Each structure stands twice: as C-alpha cells, then as structure tokens.
C-alpha cells in the first residue's frame, strides 16, 4: 500500500539505522575499553561473577606478597641464628681448649676475655636483629600470617629466643678446669637448640615457597578465567 502521510519504508530504515547505531556504539565501546562487559546491562550475571573473581584475584595477589614478606623476615632471623651458631662453636672450642691443665691463669684470662666478648655479641644480635622494627631473636615473634584469600588460610610464624639466657650459657665461664668442662656441656645444649630452631625456620621457608608457587598458579588461572568472562573479543 502506498500512502502520503506515513512513509513506511523510511520508518523501517530509521528503526534499522537505530539498531545498527546501537550495535556500532557497543562495538566501539568494547574495542576502546577492551571489555565485553562495561556495565550491568551488557551481562548482569557475568558482571556479578567477575566482581567476585576480581576480589579473589586481588586477595590472592596480596597473599603472595604476604608470603614473600614473611620469607624475608624468616631469612633475616635465620641469618642471625647462623652467626650466633658460629660464635657458639667458637665458644665451645675455647671451653674444650681451657679444659686442659697446661694453661696458666694468664692464659685462662685471655680465653675468658674472648669468651665473654663472644657472649656479649650474641646478646647484641639477639636483642637488635629486627625486621620492620620487630625484634626477631628475642622471643617476641609468635603470630600468624595470611597465606591465602580466605580467613582460614593462615600460617603460624614463631621465632625462638636465642639470647644467652635462653640458651642457658649466660653463666658459663672458663676460669677453671671444672667450669670449662661445665661450659662444654652447656654449649652442647645451646648448639642443639640452635640447630632445632634453624630447622624450624628452614621448614617455614620451604612451606612459604610452596605456598607462593601455588598462589601464583591460582592467580594465573583465575585471571585467565576472568578474562574469558569480561574481555572483549576483538575478532
């Protein structure tokens, strides 16, 4: 039917033109942003899922940083313990040396001087070794670290006290054969305790390393899945 007042063909052209314009605007928005979902109207369900996945991804990435920070703290503590262990070994060597009747009082005085200096240095390292202003080797570290996206994913971090009083070598001396022999026994116990403490820190470092590996892979696959939901298909 042909009419004068209503141009049906023009109306169809206008409607189709509006549809084409809307599609072009949507395509240009996706091309410029790189996102398939730029608002809830694009995909309401996809937007909700992507929001949860973004939250999980950000939490996982922060947990990776937490684990790396904890590793740095433990490495600092382990380094201090290793230095203390080396000094305790030297102290034991002196104690064994002074458990020998051939030495004079002057010889013993020299050994006692070195022995005391080493113990004072152990006290200093145990007191002042710190990480982010937290003393590490004075028994002050007994906490938990967030190691994942959820509240239940935590790792306990405890670092033992390695001051001479905690190692029970604060009263050891080399002034006689008998006290030197007693010092050897005390230093044997200190070395055994230090070895146990270092083993605990090594186990924690290994656990944190595996946790970082696992979280890194989880973050990679989460980001990949998120991209499938929200990224624009440029083709």
PDB file of C-alpha atoms in Angstrom:
ATOM      1  CA  UNK A   1       0.000   0.000   0.000  1.00  0.00           C
ATOM      2  CA  UNK A   2       1.256   3.448  -0.893  1.00  0.00           C
ATOM      3  CA  UNK A   3       0.403   6.377   1.395  1.00  0.00           C
ATOM      4  CA  UNK A   4       1.285  10.068   1.572  1.00  0.00           C
ATOM      5  CA  UNK A   5       1.184  10.746   5.375  1.00  0.00           C
ATOM      6  CA  UNK A   6       3.167   7.668   6.512  1.00  0.00           C
ATOM      7  CA  UNK A   7       6.437   6.657   4.858  1.00  0.00           C
ATOM      8  CA  UNK A   8       6.712   3.039   5.979  1.00  0.00           C
ATOM      9  CA  UNK A   9       9.989   2.462   4.178  1.00  0.00           C
ATOM     10  CA  UNK A  10      11.584   5.441   5.909  1.00  0.00           C
ATOM     11  CA  UNK A  11      10.343   4.215   9.295  1.00  0.00           C
ATOM     12  CA  UNK A  12      11.907   0.786   8.709  1.00  0.00           C
ATOM     13  CA  UNK A  13      15.122   2.466   7.647  1.00  0.00           C
ATOM     14  CA  UNK A  14      15.095   4.647  10.766  1.00  0.00           C
ATOM     15  CA  UNK A  15      14.499   1.663  13.075  1.00  0.00           C
ATOM     16  CA  UNK A  16      17.205  -0.441  11.449  1.00  0.00           C
ATOM     17  CA  UNK A  17      19.549   2.549  11.496  1.00  0.00           C
ATOM     18  CA  UNK A  18      18.991   2.960  15.248  1.00  0.00           C
ATOM     19  CA  UNK A  19      19.730  -0.741  15.790  1.00  0.00           C
ATOM     20  CA  UNK A  20      22.885  -0.508  13.698  1.00  0.00           C
ATOM     21  CA  UNK A  21      23.970   2.640  15.578  1.00  0.00           C
ATOM     22  CA  UNK A  22      23.475   0.933  18.952  1.00  0.00           C
ATOM     23  CA  UNK A  23      25.490  -2.079  17.832  1.00  0.00           C
ATOM     24  CA  UNK A  24      28.228   0.164  16.480  1.00  0.00           C
ATOM     25  CA  UNK A  25      28.374   2.140  19.731  1.00  0.00           C
ATOM     26  CA  UNK A  26      28.585  -1.088  21.736  1.00  0.00           C
ATOM     27  CA  UNK A  27      31.324  -2.424  19.471  1.00  0.00           C
ATOM     28  CA  UNK A  28      33.306   0.834  19.675  1.00  0.00           C
ATOM     29  CA  UNK A  29      32.978   0.879  23.489  1.00  0.00           C
ATOM     30  CA  UNK A  30      34.249  -2.696  23.725  1.00  0.00           C
ATOM     31  CA  UNK A  31      37.107  -2.001  21.334  1.00  0.00           C
ATOM     32  CA  UNK A  32      38.169   1.123  23.239  1.00  0.00           C
ATOM     33  CA  UNK A  33      37.878  -0.419  26.730  1.00  0.00           C
ATOM     34  CA  UNK A  34      38.932  -3.941  25.837  1.00  0.00           C
ATOM     35  CA  UNK A  35      35.996  -5.244  27.896  1.00  0.00           C
ATOM     36  CA  UNK A  36      32.970  -7.187  26.832  1.00  0.00           C
ATOM     37  CA  UNK A  37      31.139  -6.142  30.000  1.00  0.00           C
ATOM     38  CA  UNK A  38      31.190  -2.388  30.523  1.00  0.00           C
ATOM     39  CA  UNK A  39      28.000  -2.222  32.560  1.00  0.00           C
ATOM     40  CA  UNK A  40      25.373  -4.440  34.142  1.00  0.00           C
ATOM     41  CA  UNK A  41      23.196  -4.192  31.028  1.00  0.00           C
ATOM     42  CA  UNK A  42      25.856  -5.974  28.975  1.00  0.00           C
ATOM     43  CA  UNK A  43      25.714  -9.140  31.142  1.00  0.00           C
ATOM     44  CA  UNK A  44      24.287  -8.832  34.657  1.00  0.00           C
ATOM     45  CA  UNK A  45      25.207 -12.367  35.730  1.00  0.00           C
ATOM     46  CA  UNK A  46      28.675 -12.105  34.192  1.00  0.00           C
ATOM     47  CA  UNK A  47      29.267  -8.799  35.993  1.00  0.00           C
ATOM     48  CA  UNK A  48      28.389 -10.354  39.366  1.00  0.00           C
ATOM     49  CA  UNK A  49      30.677 -13.338  38.764  1.00  0.00           C
ATOM     50  CA  UNK A  50      33.524 -11.122  37.565  1.00  0.00           C
ATOM     51  CA  UNK A  51      33.267  -8.930  40.691  1.00  0.00           C
ATOM     52  CA  UNK A  52      33.717 -11.982  42.931  1.00  0.00           C
ATOM     53  CA  UNK A  53      36.574 -13.270  40.828  1.00  0.00           C
ATOM     54  CA  UNK A  54      38.320  -9.878  40.885  1.00  0.00           C
ATOM     55  CA  UNK A  55      38.056  -9.866  44.669  1.00  0.00           C
ATOM     56  CA  UNK A  56      39.528 -13.365  44.844  1.00  0.00           C
ATOM     57  CA  UNK A  57      42.330 -12.437  42.453  1.00  0.00           C
ATOM     58  CA  UNK A  58      43.285  -9.311  44.400  1.00  0.00           C
ATOM     59  CA  UNK A  59      43.239 -11.247  47.676  1.00  0.00           C
ATOM     60  CA  UNK A  60      45.414 -13.984  46.199  1.00  0.00           C
ATOM     61  CA  UNK A  61      47.944 -11.481  44.864  1.00  0.00           C
ATOM     62  CA  UNK A  62      48.158  -9.814  48.282  1.00  0.00           C
ATOM     63  CA  UNK A  63      48.631 -13.217  49.938  1.00  0.00           C
ATOM     64  CA  UNK A  64      51.592 -13.792  47.609  1.00  0.00           C
ATOM     65  CA  UNK A  65      53.103 -10.533  48.863  1.00  0.00           C
ATOM     66  CA  UNK A  66      52.399 -11.556  52.456  1.00  0.00           C
ATOM     67  CA  UNK A  67      54.234 -14.845  51.934  1.00  0.00           C
ATOM     68  CA  UNK A  68      57.182 -13.065  50.327  1.00  0.00           C
ATOM     69  CA  UNK A  69      57.367 -10.617  53.255  1.00  0.00           C
ATOM     70  CA  UNK A  70      57.268 -13.480  55.754  1.00  0.00           C
ATOM     71  CA  UNK A  71      60.033 -15.254  53.837  1.00  0.00           C
ATOM     72  CA  UNK A  72      62.190 -12.137  54.066  1.00  0.00           C
ATOM     73  CA  UNK A  73      61.593 -11.926  57.816  1.00  0.00           C
ATOM     74  CA  UNK A  74      62.477 -15.590  58.351  1.00  0.00           C
ATOM     75  CA  UNK A  75      65.615 -15.313  56.218  1.00  0.00           C
ATOM     76  CA  UNK A  76      66.747 -12.338  58.323  1.00  0.00           C
ATOM     77  CA  UNK A  77      66.180 -14.314  61.519  1.00  0.00           C
ATOM     78  CA  UNK A  78      67.928 -17.402  60.150  1.00  0.00           C
ATOM     79  CA  UNK A  79      70.944 -15.333  59.144  1.00  0.00           C
ATOM     80  CA  UNK A  80      71.263 -14.007  62.690  1.00  0.00           C
ATOM     81  CA  UNK A  81      70.915 -17.506  64.122  1.00  0.00           C
ATOM     82  CA  UNK A  82      73.642 -18.804  61.831  1.00  0.00           C
ATOM     83  CA  UNK A  83      76.007 -16.092  63.043  1.00  0.00           C
ATOM     84  CA  UNK A  84      75.183 -16.933  66.660  1.00  0.00           C
ATOM     85  CA  UNK A  85      75.707 -20.636  65.959  1.00  0.00           C
ATOM     86  CA  UNK A  86      79.178 -19.890  64.575  1.00  0.00           C
ATOM     87  CA  UNK A  87      80.057 -17.924  67.708  1.00  0.00           C
ATOM     88  CA  UNK A  88      78.782 -20.673  69.999  1.00  0.00           C
ATOM     89  CA  UNK A  89      81.005 -23.108  68.106  1.00  0.00           C
ATOM     90  CA  UNK A  90      83.993 -20.864  68.796  1.00  0.00           C
ATOM     91  CA  UNK A  91      82.987 -20.585  72.460  1.00  0.00           C
ATOM     92  CA  UNK A  92      82.837 -24.372  72.703  1.00  0.00           C
ATOM     93  CA  UNK A  93      86.245 -24.616  71.074  1.00  0.00           C
ATOM     94  CA  UNK A  94      87.623 -22.269  73.749  1.00  0.00           C
ATOM     95  CA  UNK A  95      85.935 -24.281  76.502  1.00  0.00           C
ATOM     96  CA  UNK A  96      87.484 -27.506  75.231  1.00  0.00           C
ATOM     97  CA  UNK A  97      90.855 -25.779  74.998  1.00  0.00           C
ATOM     98  CA  UNK A  98      90.654 -24.468  78.575  1.00  0.00           C
ATOM     99  CA  UNK A  99      89.664 -27.914  79.905  1.00  0.00           C
ATOM    100  CA  UNK A 100      93.357 -28.677  79.874  1.00  0.00           C
ATOM    101  CA  UNK A 101      95.724 -28.381  82.829  1.00  0.00           C
ATOM    102  CA  UNK A 102      98.685 -26.991  80.894  1.00  0.00           C
ATOM    103  CA  UNK A 103      97.326 -23.436  80.764  1.00  0.00           C
ATOM    104  CA  UNK A 104      98.276 -20.733  83.253  1.00  0.00           C
ATOM    105  CA  UNK A 105      95.923 -18.254  84.893  1.00  0.00           C
ATOM    106  CA  UNK A 106      97.067 -15.631  82.375  1.00  0.00           C
ATOM    107  CA  UNK A 107      96.191 -17.965  79.501  1.00  0.00           C
ATOM    108  CA  UNK A 108      92.768 -18.557  81.002  1.00  0.00           C
ATOM    109  CA  UNK A 109      92.234 -14.819  81.413  1.00  0.00           C
ATOM    110  CA  UNK A 110      92.818 -14.317  77.698  1.00  0.00           C
ATOM    111  CA  UNK A 111      90.362 -17.105  76.817  1.00  0.00           C
ATOM    112  CA  UNK A 112      87.797 -15.726  79.283  1.00  0.00           C
ATOM    113  CA  UNK A 113      88.098 -12.316  77.619  1.00  0.00           C
ATOM    114  CA  UNK A 114      87.315 -13.717  74.160  1.00  0.00           C
ATOM    115  CA  UNK A 115      84.614 -15.979  75.592  1.00  0.00           C
ATOM    116  CA  UNK A 116      82.877 -13.016  77.223  1.00  0.00           C
ATOM    117  CA  UNK A 117      83.165 -10.856  74.114  1.00  0.00           C
ATOM    118  CA  UNK A 118      81.505 -13.555  72.016  1.00  0.00           C
ATOM    119  CA  UNK A 119      78.678 -13.906  74.537  1.00  0.00           C
ATOM    120  CA  UNK A 120      78.144 -10.135  74.564  1.00  0.00           C
ATOM    121  CA  UNK A 121      77.916 -10.144  70.778  1.00  0.00           C
ATOM    122  CA  UNK A 122      75.343 -12.946  70.923  1.00  0.00           C
ATOM    123  CA  UNK A 123      73.329 -10.769  73.316  1.00  0.00           C
ATOM    124  CA  UNK A 124      73.566  -7.832  70.906  1.00  0.00           C
ATOM    125  CA  UNK A 125      72.499  -9.873  67.883  1.00  0.00           C
ATOM    126  CA  UNK A 126      69.660 -11.481  69.835  1.00  0.00           C
ATOM    127  CA  UNK A 127      68.451  -8.079  71.013  1.00  0.00           C
ATOM    128  CA  UNK A 128      68.780  -5.946  67.896  1.00  0.00           C
ATOM    129  CA  UNK A 129      68.214  -8.243  64.916  1.00  0.00           C
ATOM    130  CA  UNK A 130      64.894  -6.926  63.599  1.00  0.00           C
ATOM    131  CA  UNK A 131      62.540  -6.787  60.634  1.00  0.00           C
ATOM    132  CA  UNK A 132      60.269  -3.762  60.190  1.00  0.00           C
ATOM    133  CA  UNK A 133      61.131  -2.683  63.768  1.00  0.00           C
ATOM    134  CA  UNK A 134      60.143  -6.091  65.199  1.00  0.00           C
ATOM    135  CA  UNK A 135      62.828  -7.858  67.249  1.00  0.00           C
ATOM    136  CA  UNK A 136      63.251 -11.313  65.719  1.00  0.00           C
ATOM    137  CA  UNK A 137      65.543 -13.264  68.034  1.00  0.00           C
ATOM    138  CA  UNK A 138      64.279 -12.183  71.456  1.00  0.00           C
ATOM    139  CA  UNK A 139      61.226 -14.454  71.540  1.00  0.00           C
ATOM    140  CA  UNK A 140      58.833 -11.680  70.501  1.00  0.00           C
ATOM    141  CA  UNK A 141      57.625 -13.267  67.238  1.00  0.00           C
ATOM    142  CA  UNK A 142      54.618 -15.552  67.760  1.00  0.00           C
ATOM    143  CA  UNK A 143      51.987 -14.640  65.206  1.00  0.00           C
ATOM    144  CA  UNK A 144      50.035 -15.792  62.159  1.00  0.00           C
ATOM    145  CA  UNK A 145      50.353 -14.717  58.561  1.00  0.00           C
ATOM    146  CA  UNK A 146      47.560 -14.541  55.989  1.00  0.00           C
ATOM    147  CA  UNK A 147      48.606 -17.038  53.315  1.00  0.00           C
ATOM    148  CA  UNK A 148      45.560 -17.103  51.056  1.00  0.00           C
ATOM    149  CA  UNK A 149      42.339 -15.355  50.029  1.00  0.00           C
ATOM    150  CA  UNK A 150      40.138 -16.795  52.812  1.00  0.00           C
ATOM    151  CA  UNK A 151      40.353 -16.193  56.563  1.00  0.00           C
ATOM    152  CA  UNK A 152      41.220 -19.826  57.311  1.00  0.00           C
ATOM    153  CA  UNK A 153      44.347 -19.772  55.124  1.00  0.00           C
ATOM    154  CA  UNK A 154      46.959 -18.773  57.676  1.00  0.00           C
ATOM    155  CA  UNK A 155      50.454 -19.943  58.629  1.00  0.00           C
ATOM    156  CA  UNK A 156      51.775 -19.721  62.186  1.00  0.00           C
ATOM    157  CA  UNK A 157      55.165 -17.999  62.465  1.00  0.00           C
ATOM    158  CA  UNK A 158      57.166 -18.427  65.661  1.00  0.00           C
ATOM    159  CA  UNK A 159      60.827 -17.490  66.160  1.00  0.00           C
ATOM    160  CA  UNK A 160      62.565 -18.631  69.337  1.00  0.00           C
ATOM    161  CA  UNK A 161      64.628 -16.596  71.789  1.00  0.00           C
ATOM    162  CA  UNK A 162      68.368 -17.110  71.169  1.00  0.00           C
ATOM    163  CA  UNK A 163      69.855 -14.784  73.766  1.00  0.00           C
ATOM    164  CA  UNK A 164      72.498 -16.356  76.063  1.00  0.00           C
ATOM    165  CA  UNK A 165      69.992 -16.596  78.933  1.00  0.00           C
ATOM    166  CA  UNK A 166      67.546 -18.549  76.741  1.00  0.00           C
ATOM    167  CA  UNK A 167      70.370 -20.799  75.516  1.00  0.00           C
ATOM    168  CA  UNK A 168      71.487 -21.271  79.150  1.00  0.00           C
ATOM    169  CA  UNK A 169      75.050 -20.128  78.508  1.00  0.00           C
ATOM    170  CA  UNK A 170      74.818 -16.769  80.298  1.00  0.00           C
ATOM    171  CA  UNK A 171      76.704 -18.023  83.370  1.00  0.00           C
ATOM    172  CA  UNK A 172      79.260 -20.227  81.619  1.00  0.00           C
ATOM    173  CA  UNK A 173      82.896 -19.424  82.358  1.00  0.00           C
ATOM    174  CA  UNK A 174      86.382 -20.814  81.739  1.00  0.00           C
ATOM    175  CA  UNK A 175      88.104 -19.832  84.970  1.00  0.00           C
ATOM    176  CA  UNK A 176      88.979 -23.420  85.918  1.00  0.00           C
ATOM    177  CA  UNK A 177      89.123 -26.959  84.586  1.00  0.00           C
ATOM    178  CA  UNK A 178      85.749 -27.745  86.178  1.00  0.00           C
ATOM    179  CA  UNK A 179      83.935 -24.647  84.883  1.00  0.00           C
ATOM    180  CA  UNK A 180      85.374 -25.211  81.402  1.00  0.00           C
ATOM    181  CA  UNK A 181      84.010 -28.780  81.419  1.00  0.00           C
ATOM    182  CA  UNK A 182      80.599 -27.495  82.560  1.00  0.00           C
ATOM    183  CA  UNK A 183      80.713 -24.859  79.819  1.00  0.00           C
ATOM    184  CA  UNK A 184      81.253 -27.538  77.173  1.00  0.00           C
ATOM    185  CA  UNK A 185      78.086 -29.307  78.318  1.00  0.00           C
ATOM    186  CA  UNK A 186      76.084 -26.055  78.315  1.00  0.00           C
ATOM    187  CA  UNK A 187      77.375 -25.097  74.878  1.00  0.00           C
ATOM    188  CA  UNK A 188      76.494 -28.538  73.507  1.00  0.00           C
ATOM    189  CA  UNK A 189      72.913 -27.893  74.601  1.00  0.00           C
ATOM    190  CA  UNK A 190      72.962 -24.419  73.033  1.00  0.00           C
ATOM    191  CA  UNK A 191      74.183 -25.810  69.710  1.00  0.00           C
ATOM    192  CA  UNK A 192      71.497 -28.485  69.742  1.00  0.00           C
ATOM    193  CA  UNK A 193      68.802 -25.871  70.462  1.00  0.00           C
ATOM    194  CA  UNK A 194      70.069 -23.569  67.711  1.00  0.00           C
ATOM    195  CA  UNK A 195      70.079 -26.431  65.200  1.00  0.00           C
ATOM    196  CA  UNK A 196      66.449 -27.164  66.071  1.00  0.00           C
ATOM    197  CA  UNK A 197      65.471 -23.505  65.767  1.00  0.00           C
ATOM    198  CA  UNK A 198      67.165 -23.226  62.357  1.00  0.00           C
ATOM    199  CA  UNK A 199      65.467 -26.401  61.164  1.00  0.00           C
ATOM    200  CA  UNK A 200      62.084 -24.903  62.086  1.00  0.00           C
ATOM    201  CA  UNK A 201      62.868 -21.729  60.146  1.00  0.00           C
ATOM    202  CA  UNK A 202      64.037 -23.759  57.145  1.00  0.00           C
ATOM    203  CA  UNK A 203      60.796 -25.740  57.173  1.00  0.00           C
ATOM    204  CA  UNK A 204      58.812 -22.491  57.289  1.00  0.00           C
ATOM    205  CA  UNK A 205      60.761 -21.079  54.349  1.00  0.00           C
ATOM    206  CA  UNK A 206      60.048 -24.197  52.299  1.00  0.00           C
ATOM    207  CA  UNK A 207      56.358 -24.064  53.201  1.00  0.00           C
ATOM    208  CA  UNK A 208      56.120 -20.398  52.227  1.00  0.00           C
ATOM    209  CA  UNK A 209      57.935 -21.080  48.957  1.00  0.00           C
ATOM    210  CA  UNK A 210      55.441 -23.796  48.027  1.00  0.00           C
ATOM    211  CA  UNK A 211      52.582 -21.535  49.092  1.00  0.00           C
ATOM    212  CA  UNK A 212      53.837 -18.781  46.781  1.00  0.00           C
ATOM    213  CA  UNK A 213      54.105 -21.268  43.887  1.00  0.00           C
ATOM    214  CA  UNK A 214      50.555 -22.488  44.488  1.00  0.00           C
ATOM    215  CA  UNK A 215      49.080 -19.000  44.833  1.00  0.00           C
ATOM    216  CA  UNK A 216      50.906 -17.791  41.723  1.00  0.00           C
ATOM    217  CA  UNK A 217      49.367 -20.575  39.643  1.00  0.00           C
ATOM    218  CA  UNK A 218      45.943 -19.988  41.205  1.00  0.00           C
ATOM    219  CA  UNK A 219      46.158 -16.266  40.386  1.00  0.00           C
ATOM    220  CA  UNK A 220      47.187 -17.032  36.805  1.00  0.00           C
ATOM    221  CA  UNK A 221      44.258 -19.353  36.176  1.00  0.00           C
ATOM    222  CA  UNK A 222      41.804 -17.050  37.964  1.00  0.00           C
ATOM    223  CA  UNK A 223      42.904 -14.130  35.801  1.00  0.00           C
ATOM    224  CA  UNK A 224      42.587 -16.320  32.708  1.00  0.00           C
ATOM    225  CA  UNK A 225      39.027 -17.296  33.658  1.00  0.00           C
ATOM    226  CA  UNK A 226      38.160 -13.680  34.449  1.00  0.00           C
ATOM    227  CA  UNK A 227      39.394 -12.658  31.019  1.00  0.00           C
ATOM    228  CA  UNK A 228      37.086 -15.150  29.354  1.00  0.00           C
ATOM    229  CA  UNK A 229      34.151 -13.519  31.134  1.00  0.00           C
ATOM    230  CA  UNK A 230      34.842  -9.810  30.766  1.00  0.00           C
ATOM    231  CA  UNK A 231      37.338  -9.354  27.912  1.00  0.00           C
ATOM    232  CA  UNK A 232      36.121  -8.196  24.520  1.00  0.00           C
ATOM    233  CA  UNK A 233      36.528 -10.486  21.518  1.00  0.00           C
ATOM    234  CA  UNK A 234      38.402  -8.190  19.128  1.00  0.00           C
ATOM    235  CA  UNK A 235      37.882 -10.573  16.228  1.00  0.00           C
TER     236      UNK A 235
END
